[in-house]
Amino acid sequence: MNGDGWSRRRFAGLLARAAAATAALPAAAACGGTGGVRAPSATPTASRASSGASGRERGSSAPRPLLLGTYTSAEGGGKGIGLAEYDPATGRITGRGLLAEVDDPSYLAVHPDGRTLYAVDEREDGAVTAVRLSDRTVLGSRSTGGAAPCHLSVHPGGRWLFSANYGSGSVAVHPIDASGALGARTHLVTHSTPPPGPGQRGPHAHQVVTAPDGAHVLAVDLGTDTVYTYRLDERAGTLAEVARARTRPGAGPRHLTFHPGGRHAYLANELDDTVTVCAYDPGTGRLTVGDPQSTGAGPGQGAGTNYPAQILVTADGAYAFLANRGHDSLTRYAVEAQGARLRLLGTVPVGGDFPRQIAFSPDGGLLFAANQRSGTVSVFRVSADDGGLRPAGEPFASPVAVCALPL
């Protein structure tokens, strides 16, 4: 395998163990997840927001797979979806070559049964690709009907794949068959209103995620400063808009994650360097955006402009973490009032340049940060006592690292 002597049989064994763990999850695993993950000391939660919890016992030293997204078209980029393994006890990452040749696989998500990986092909003629993990077979690609898809997620039921086309401001829906392969697109929704926000020329869908209630799909659009809520028809694979939530003009919302309780969500705003706590009504799908809050990376906190990238919350709902590009740090918040409030605790250096994405290990004990400009993946141990972050070894070199998905 790629000349490194690492056998396909060993890889298959790794993936089999990861698939068994992933199959126990209440939602699909993705780069950063679609919601909370279990903190090391937390008990299991029934919320579908807990998309990273595996239920395996802590202390296991068996290596686990780490899948890596990149821009193949960028200078110094990778050749497709990278493959590595990590030691859950130490956080040490060991490179294992290439999982599959896919064009610009900048975001990754795994099916709830753990058998199939999905990647965006972030190109002008956008597509989504399915890869069977057991033998690394590419099951095919499907057009997203838009430009530069930058995010995708699997519905918790496992029958539908959603993707967000950044370049054209649209959301696509594809069916998933029993083999994990993708069918022809069933719907494409374009964000034609409201008008673009300050400095924007059009809509830019940046994320699409299923709410913990399972019935609603939310699309975050940086270009229109809006989060759109759709009701999913699970038979037809179509989306019907039911609500819109506006941020303040020019906020540039990028990434949203839900609190495990399902009544609140947290929104990272890329352009005005803020986060907001949002109230969520699972009955109607309506999101209410709160006041902007500090990322801890504002004036006096570091040189240069900061662009928040991704926000995550632990599955016990105790802490939230934000990746800061520019300030090159990770912000830690205490989550209070049953999810209704974030209290800034501070920041730690990420140990790399431009952390585009962050993700927890399945047990919540490790946090991975993909640093785009330095081409590295940093690993931190998450304290079960106070959510504190401690570096776990030296950053791992990975070409134009934009997504790290631990299984």
Coordinates of C-alpha atoms in Angstrom, one line a residue:
M1 CA 0.0 0.0 0.0
N2 CA 1.7 3.2 -1.3
G3 CA 5.0 1.5 -0.6
D4 CA 4.8 1.8 3.2
G5 CA 4.1 -1.8 4.0
W6 CA 0.9 -1.1 5.8
S7 CA -1.4 -3.9 4.8
R8 CA -4.9 -3.6 3.5
R9 CA -5.9 -6.3 6.0
R10 CA -4.8 -4.2 8.9
F11 CA -6.6 -1.2 7.4
A12 CA -9.7 -3.3 6.9
G13 CA -9.5 -4.3 10.6
L14 CA -9.2 -0.7 11.7
L15 CA -12.2 0.3 9.6
A16 CA -14.2 -2.6 10.8
R17 CA -13.7 -1.5 14.4
A18 CA -14.4 2.1 13.5
A19 CA -17.5 1.1 11.6
A20 CA -18.9 -0.9 14.5
A21 CA -18.4 2.1 16.8
T22 CA -19.8 4.6 14.3
A23 CA -22.9 2.4 13.8
A24 CA -23.8 3.1 17.4
L25 CA -23.8 6.8 16.9
P26 CA -27.1 8.7 16.9
A27 CA -26.0 10.8 14.0
A28 CA -23.4 10.7 11.2
A29 CA -19.8 11.5 11.9
A30 CA -18.3 14.4 10.0
C31 CA -15.4 16.8 10.0
G32 CA -16.2 18.6 13.3
G33 CA -19.5 16.8 13.6
T34 CA -23.0 18.2 13.1
G35 CA -23.4 18.9 16.8
G36 CA -22.0 17.9 20.2
V37 CA -19.8 15.0 21.0
R38 CA -19.3 13.2 24.3
A39 CA -16.9 14.8 26.7
P40 CA -14.7 12.2 28.4
S41 CA -16.7 12.1 31.6
A42 CA -20.2 12.5 30.1
T43 CA -22.9 9.9 30.1
P44 CA -24.6 9.0 26.8
T45 CA -27.2 11.3 25.5
A46 CA -30.2 10.5 23.4
S47 CA -29.8 13.7 21.4
R48 CA -29.0 13.3 17.7
A49 CA -26.7 16.3 18.2
S50 CA -24.1 14.0 19.7
S51 CA -22.6 13.1 16.4
G52 CA -19.2 12.0 17.6
A53 CA -19.8 9.7 20.6
S54 CA -18.9 6.1 20.1
G55 CA -19.5 4.5 23.4
R56 CA -16.3 2.6 23.4
E57 CA -14.4 2.4 26.7
R58 CA -11.9 5.0 27.4
G59 CA -8.3 3.9 27.8
S60 CA -8.3 1.7 24.7
S61 CA -4.9 2.0 23.0
A62 CA -5.9 0.4 19.7
P63 CA -5.0 2.8 16.8
R64 CA -7.9 4.3 15.0
P65 CA -8.4 5.8 11.5
L66 CA -8.0 9.5 10.7
L67 CA -9.2 10.7 7.3
L68 CA -7.8 13.9 5.8
G69 CA -9.3 16.4 3.4
T70 CA -7.2 18.8 1.2
Y71 CA -7.3 20.9 -1.9
T72 CA -5.6 18.9 -4.7
S73 CA -5.7 21.9 -7.0
A74 CA -3.7 24.1 -4.5
E75 CA 0.0 24.5 -4.7
G76 CA 1.5 21.9 -2.4
G77 CA -1.9 20.2 -2.0
G78 CA -2.5 16.5 -1.6
K79 CA -3.5 13.9 -4.2
G80 CA -6.9 13.1 -2.7
I81 CA -8.3 11.9 0.6
G82 CA -5.4 11.3 3.0
L83 CA -5.2 8.3 5.3
A84 CA -3.6 8.2 8.7
E85 CA -4.1 6.5 12.1
Y86 CA -4.0 8.0 15.6
D87 CA -3.3 6.7 19.0
P88 CA -6.2 7.6 21.2
A89 CA -4.0 7.4 24.3
T90 CA -1.3 9.8 23.1
G91 CA -2.9 11.6 20.2
R92 CA 0.1 10.7 18.0
I93 CA -0.7 10.6 14.3
T94 CA 1.0 8.3 11.8
G95 CA 0.5 8.8 8.1
R96 CA -0.7 5.8 6.0
G97 CA -0.8 7.3 2.5
L98 CA -3.9 7.8 0.4
L99 CA -7.5 6.5 0.9
A100 CA -8.8 7.5 -2.5
E101 CA -8.0 9.9 -5.4
V102 CA -10.8 12.6 -5.2
D103 CA -10.6 16.1 -6.6
D104 CA -10.4 18.8 -3.9
P105 CA -12.0 16.8 -1.1
S106 CA -12.2 19.7 1.3
Y107 CA -14.9 18.3 3.6
L108 CA -15.7 14.8 4.7
A109 CA -18.6 12.9 6.4
V110 CA -19.2 9.3 7.2
H111 CA -22.5 7.4 6.9
P112 CA -24.2 6.5 10.2
D113 CA -23.4 2.8 9.6
G114 CA -19.7 3.6 9.3
R115 CA -19.2 1.9 6.0
T116 CA -19.2 4.8 3.5
L117 CA -17.3 8.1 3.3
Y118 CA -18.6 11.1 1.5
A119 CA -16.5 14.0 0.2
V120 CA -17.2 17.2 -1.6
D121 CA -15.4 18.0 -4.8
E122 CA -14.9 21.7 -4.2
R123 CA -14.6 22.8 -7.9
E124 CA -16.5 25.1 -10.2
D125 CA -18.5 22.1 -11.5
G126 CA -19.2 20.8 -8.0
A127 CA -19.8 17.2 -7.1
V128 CA -20.0 14.8 -4.2
T129 CA -18.2 11.5 -4.1
A130 CA -18.9 8.2 -2.2
V131 CA -16.0 5.9 -1.1
R132 CA -16.5 2.5 0.5
L133 CA -14.2 2.3 3.4
S134 CA -13.7 -1.4 3.7
D135 CA -11.7 -1.6 0.4
R136 CA -11.3 2.0 -0.5
T137 CA -13.5 1.7 -3.7
V138 CA -14.9 4.9 -5.1
L139 CA -18.6 4.2 -5.6
G140 CA -19.0 7.2 -7.9
S141 CA -19.7 10.9 -8.0
R142 CA -22.8 13.0 -8.5
S143 CA -23.1 16.7 -9.5
T144 CA -24.3 19.0 -6.9
G145 CA -25.8 21.3 -9.5
G146 CA -23.7 24.2 -8.2
A147 CA -20.2 25.7 -7.8
A148 CA -17.6 25.0 -5.1
P149 CA -19.5 22.8 -2.6
C150 CA -17.7 23.2 0.7
H151 CA -19.8 21.2 3.2
L152 CA -21.9 18.1 3.3
S153 CA -23.7 16.0 5.9
V154 CA -25.7 12.8 6.1
H155 CA -29.3 12.8 7.5
P156 CA -29.4 10.7 10.7
G157 CA -31.7 8.2 9.0
G158 CA -28.9 7.5 6.5
R159 CA -31.0 7.9 3.3
W160 CA -30.1 11.4 2.3
L161 CA -26.9 13.4 1.7
F162 CA -27.0 17.2 1.8
S163 CA -24.3 19.5 0.3
A164 CA -23.8 23.2 0.4
N165 CA -22.6 25.0 -2.8
Y166 CA -20.6 28.0 -1.6
G167 CA -20.0 29.5 -5.1
S168 CA -23.7 29.4 -6.2
G169 CA -25.4 29.7 -2.8
S170 CA -27.5 26.5 -3.1
V171 CA -28.2 23.3 -1.2
A172 CA -28.4 19.9 -3.0
V173 CA -30.0 16.6 -1.8
H174 CA -28.9 13.2 -3.0
P175 CA -30.4 9.8 -2.1
I176 CA -28.2 7.1 -0.6
D177 CA -28.8 3.5 -1.6
A178 CA -28.3 0.4 0.4
S179 CA -24.7 0.1 -0.9
G180 CA -23.8 3.6 0.2
A181 CA -23.7 4.9 -3.3
L182 CA -25.4 8.1 -4.3
G183 CA -28.3 8.5 -6.7
A184 CA -29.4 11.3 -8.9
R185 CA -30.0 14.6 -7.2
T186 CA -33.6 14.9 -5.9
H187 CA -33.6 18.6 -5.1
L188 CA -31.6 21.8 -5.4
V189 CA -32.6 24.9 -3.5
T190 CA -31.0 28.3 -4.3
H191 CA -30.9 31.2 -1.9
S192 CA -32.2 33.9 -4.1
T193 CA -33.5 36.1 -1.2
P194 CA -32.7 38.2 0.8
P195 CA -30.2 40.3 -1.1
P196 CA -26.5 39.7 -0.4
G197 CA -25.0 41.4 2.6
P198 CA -22.4 44.1 2.7
G199 CA -19.5 43.4 0.4
Q200 CA -21.1 40.2 -1.0
R201 CA -22.0 39.7 -4.7
G202 CA -24.3 36.8 -4.1
P203 CA -25.4 34.0 -1.7
H204 CA -22.7 31.6 -0.3
A205 CA -24.1 28.5 1.3
H206 CA -21.4 27.4 3.8
Q207 CA -23.0 24.6 5.8
V208 CA -26.1 22.3 5.7
V209 CA -27.0 20.3 8.8
T210 CA -29.9 18.3 10.2
A211 CA -31.4 19.7 13.5
P212 CA -31.5 17.3 16.5
D213 CA -35.3 16.9 15.9
G214 CA -34.4 15.1 12.6
A215 CA -37.2 16.8 10.7
H216 CA -35.5 20.1 9.9
V217 CA -32.5 20.9 7.8
L218 CA -30.6 24.2 8.4
A219 CA -28.5 25.9 5.8
V220 CA -26.0 28.7 6.9
D221 CA -25.4 31.3 4.1
L222 CA -22.5 33.7 4.6
G223 CA -23.5 35.8 1.6
T224 CA -27.0 36.6 2.6
D225 CA -26.4 36.8 6.4
T226 CA -29.2 34.2 6.8
V227 CA -29.8 30.8 8.3
Y228 CA -32.5 29.0 6.3
T229 CA -34.6 26.2 7.9
Y230 CA -36.2 23.6 5.6
R231 CA -38.5 20.7 6.4
L232 CA -37.3 17.5 4.8
D233 CA -39.7 15.2 3.0
E234 CA -38.0 11.9 3.8
R235 CA -39.9 10.1 1.1
A236 CA -39.2 12.4 -1.8
G237 CA -35.9 13.9 -0.7
T238 CA -37.1 17.5 -1.1
L239 CA -36.7 20.6 1.1
A240 CA -39.5 23.1 1.9
E241 CA -38.5 26.4 3.5
V242 CA -40.3 27.0 6.8
A243 CA -38.2 29.8 8.4
R244 CA -35.4 32.3 8.1
A245 CA -33.1 33.7 10.7
R246 CA -31.1 36.9 9.9
T247 CA -27.9 37.8 11.5
R248 CA -26.8 41.4 11.7
P249 CA -25.7 42.8 8.2
G250 CA -22.2 41.8 7.4
A251 CA -21.8 39.1 10.1
G252 CA -21.1 36.4 7.5
P253 CA -22.4 33.4 9.3
R254 CA -20.3 30.3 8.5
H255 CA -20.9 27.4 10.9
L256 CA -23.6 26.4 13.3
T257 CA -23.7 23.6 15.9
F258 CA -26.4 22.5 18.3
H259 CA -26.4 22.1 22.0
P260 CA -27.3 18.5 23.0
G261 CA -30.5 19.7 24.6
G262 CA -31.8 20.6 21.1
R263 CA -33.1 24.0 22.2
H264 CA -30.1 26.2 21.5
A265 CA -27.4 26.5 18.8
Y266 CA -24.2 28.4 18.4
L267 CA -23.3 30.3 15.3
A268 CA -19.7 31.3 14.2
N269 CA -19.7 34.5 12.2
E270 CA -16.7 34.7 9.9
L271 CA -16.8 38.3 8.7
D272 CA -17.5 40.3 11.9
D273 CA -15.4 38.0 14.2
T274 CA -18.3 37.1 16.6
V275 CA -20.3 34.1 17.9
T276 CA -24.0 34.2 18.7
V277 CA -26.2 32.0 20.9
C278 CA -29.4 31.1 19.0
A279 CA -32.7 29.8 20.4
Y280 CA -34.2 26.9 18.5
D281 CA -37.8 25.7 18.4
P282 CA -37.9 22.1 17.3
G283 CA -41.6 22.2 16.6
T284 CA -41.4 24.9 14.0
G285 CA -37.7 24.8 13.1
R286 CA -37.4 28.5 13.8
L287 CA -34.0 29.8 14.9
T288 CA -33.7 33.1 16.8
V289 CA -30.3 34.7 16.6
G290 CA -29.0 36.4 19.8
D291 CA -26.5 39.2 20.3
P292 CA -23.0 39.0 19.0
Q293 CA -20.3 37.9 21.5
S294 CA -16.5 38.0 21.5
T295 CA -14.3 35.3 20.1
G296 CA -11.5 36.3 22.4
A297 CA -9.5 37.1 19.4
G298 CA -10.4 40.8 19.0
P299 CA -8.4 44.0 19.2
G300 CA -5.5 43.6 21.6
Q301 CA -5.7 39.9 21.5
G302 CA -3.3 39.4 18.6
A303 CA -2.1 40.8 15.4
G304 CA -4.2 40.8 12.2
T305 CA -7.8 40.1 11.3
N306 CA -9.5 37.1 12.7
Y307 CA -12.0 34.8 10.8
P308 CA -13.8 32.3 13.0
A309 CA -14.2 29.0 11.2
Q310 CA -16.0 26.2 13.2
I311 CA -17.6 25.9 16.5
L312 CA -18.2 22.6 18.4
V313 CA -19.9 21.8 21.7
T314 CA -19.3 18.8 23.9
A315 CA -22.2 16.2 24.2
D316 CA -22.6 16.9 27.9
G317 CA -23.3 20.5 26.9
A318 CA -20.6 21.9 29.2
Y319 CA -18.1 23.5 26.9
A320 CA -17.9 24.9 23.4
F321 CA -14.8 25.4 21.2
L322 CA -14.1 27.8 18.3
A323 CA -11.4 27.7 15.7
N324 CA -9.9 31.2 14.9
R325 CA -8.1 31.7 11.6
G326 CA -5.8 34.7 11.8
H327 CA -5.5 34.7 15.5
D328 CA -4.6 31.0 15.1
S329 CA -6.1 29.9 18.3
L330 CA -8.9 27.9 19.9
T331 CA -11.4 29.6 22.0
R332 CA -13.0 27.8 25.0
Y333 CA -16.4 28.8 26.4
A334 CA -18.4 27.5 29.3
V335 CA -21.9 26.7 28.3
E336 CA -24.4 27.9 30.9
A337 CA -28.2 28.2 31.6
Q338 CA -29.0 24.8 29.9
G339 CA -27.4 26.0 26.7
A340 CA -28.7 29.6 26.6
R341 CA -25.4 31.3 27.5
L342 CA -21.8 31.1 26.5
R343 CA -19.1 32.5 28.9
L344 CA -15.7 33.2 27.4
L345 CA -12.9 31.3 29.3
G346 CA -10.0 32.1 27.0
T347 CA -7.9 31.0 24.1
V348 CA -4.9 28.7 23.5
P349 CA -2.6 28.8 20.5
V350 CA -3.5 26.2 17.9
G351 CA 0.1 25.4 17.0
G352 CA -0.5 26.0 13.3
D353 CA -1.6 28.5 10.7
F354 CA -5.2 29.1 9.7
P355 CA -7.2 26.4 11.5
R356 CA -10.1 25.8 9.1
Q357 CA -11.8 22.9 10.9
I358 CA -11.9 21.2 14.2
A359 CA -13.2 17.8 15.3
F360 CA -13.4 15.6 18.4
S361 CA -12.3 12.0 18.6
P362 CA -15.2 9.6 19.1
D363 CA -14.8 9.5 22.9
G364 CA -14.4 13.3 23.1
G365 CA -11.0 13.0 24.7
L366 CA -9.0 14.5 21.8
L367 CA -9.6 17.6 19.6
F368 CA -8.1 17.7 16.1
A369 CA -7.5 21.0 14.3
A370 CA -6.7 21.1 10.5
N371 CA -4.4 24.0 9.8
Q372 CA -4.7 25.0 6.1
R373 CA -1.8 27.3 5.6
S374 CA 0.8 25.4 7.7
G375 CA -0.3 22.1 6.3
T376 CA -0.6 20.5 9.7
V377 CA -3.0 18.8 12.0
S378 CA -2.7 19.7 15.7
V379 CA -4.1 17.5 18.4
F380 CA -5.2 18.5 21.9
R381 CA -6.2 16.5 24.9
V382 CA -9.6 17.7 26.3
S383 CA -9.7 17.9 30.1
A384 CA -12.7 16.0 31.6
D385 CA -12.6 18.4 34.6
D386 CA -12.7 21.8 33.0
G387 CA -12.6 21.5 29.2
G388 CA -9.0 22.7 29.2
L389 CA -6.9 22.0 26.1
R390 CA -3.4 20.6 26.3
P391 CA -1.3 19.9 23.2
A392 CA -0.8 16.1 22.5
G393 CA 2.5 15.9 20.8
E394 CA 3.8 17.7 17.7
P395 CA 1.5 18.7 14.8
F396 CA 1.3 16.2 12.0
A397 CA 2.2 17.3 8.5
S398 CA -0.6 16.9 6.0
P399 CA -0.7 18.8 2.6
V400 CA -3.1 21.8 2.8
A401 CA -4.9 20.3 5.7
V402 CA -8.5 21.6 5.6
C403 CA -10.4 18.6 7.2
A404 CA -9.4 16.0 9.8
L405 CA -12.0 13.3 10.5
P406 CA -11.1 10.9 13.3
L407 CA -13.1 7.7 13.4

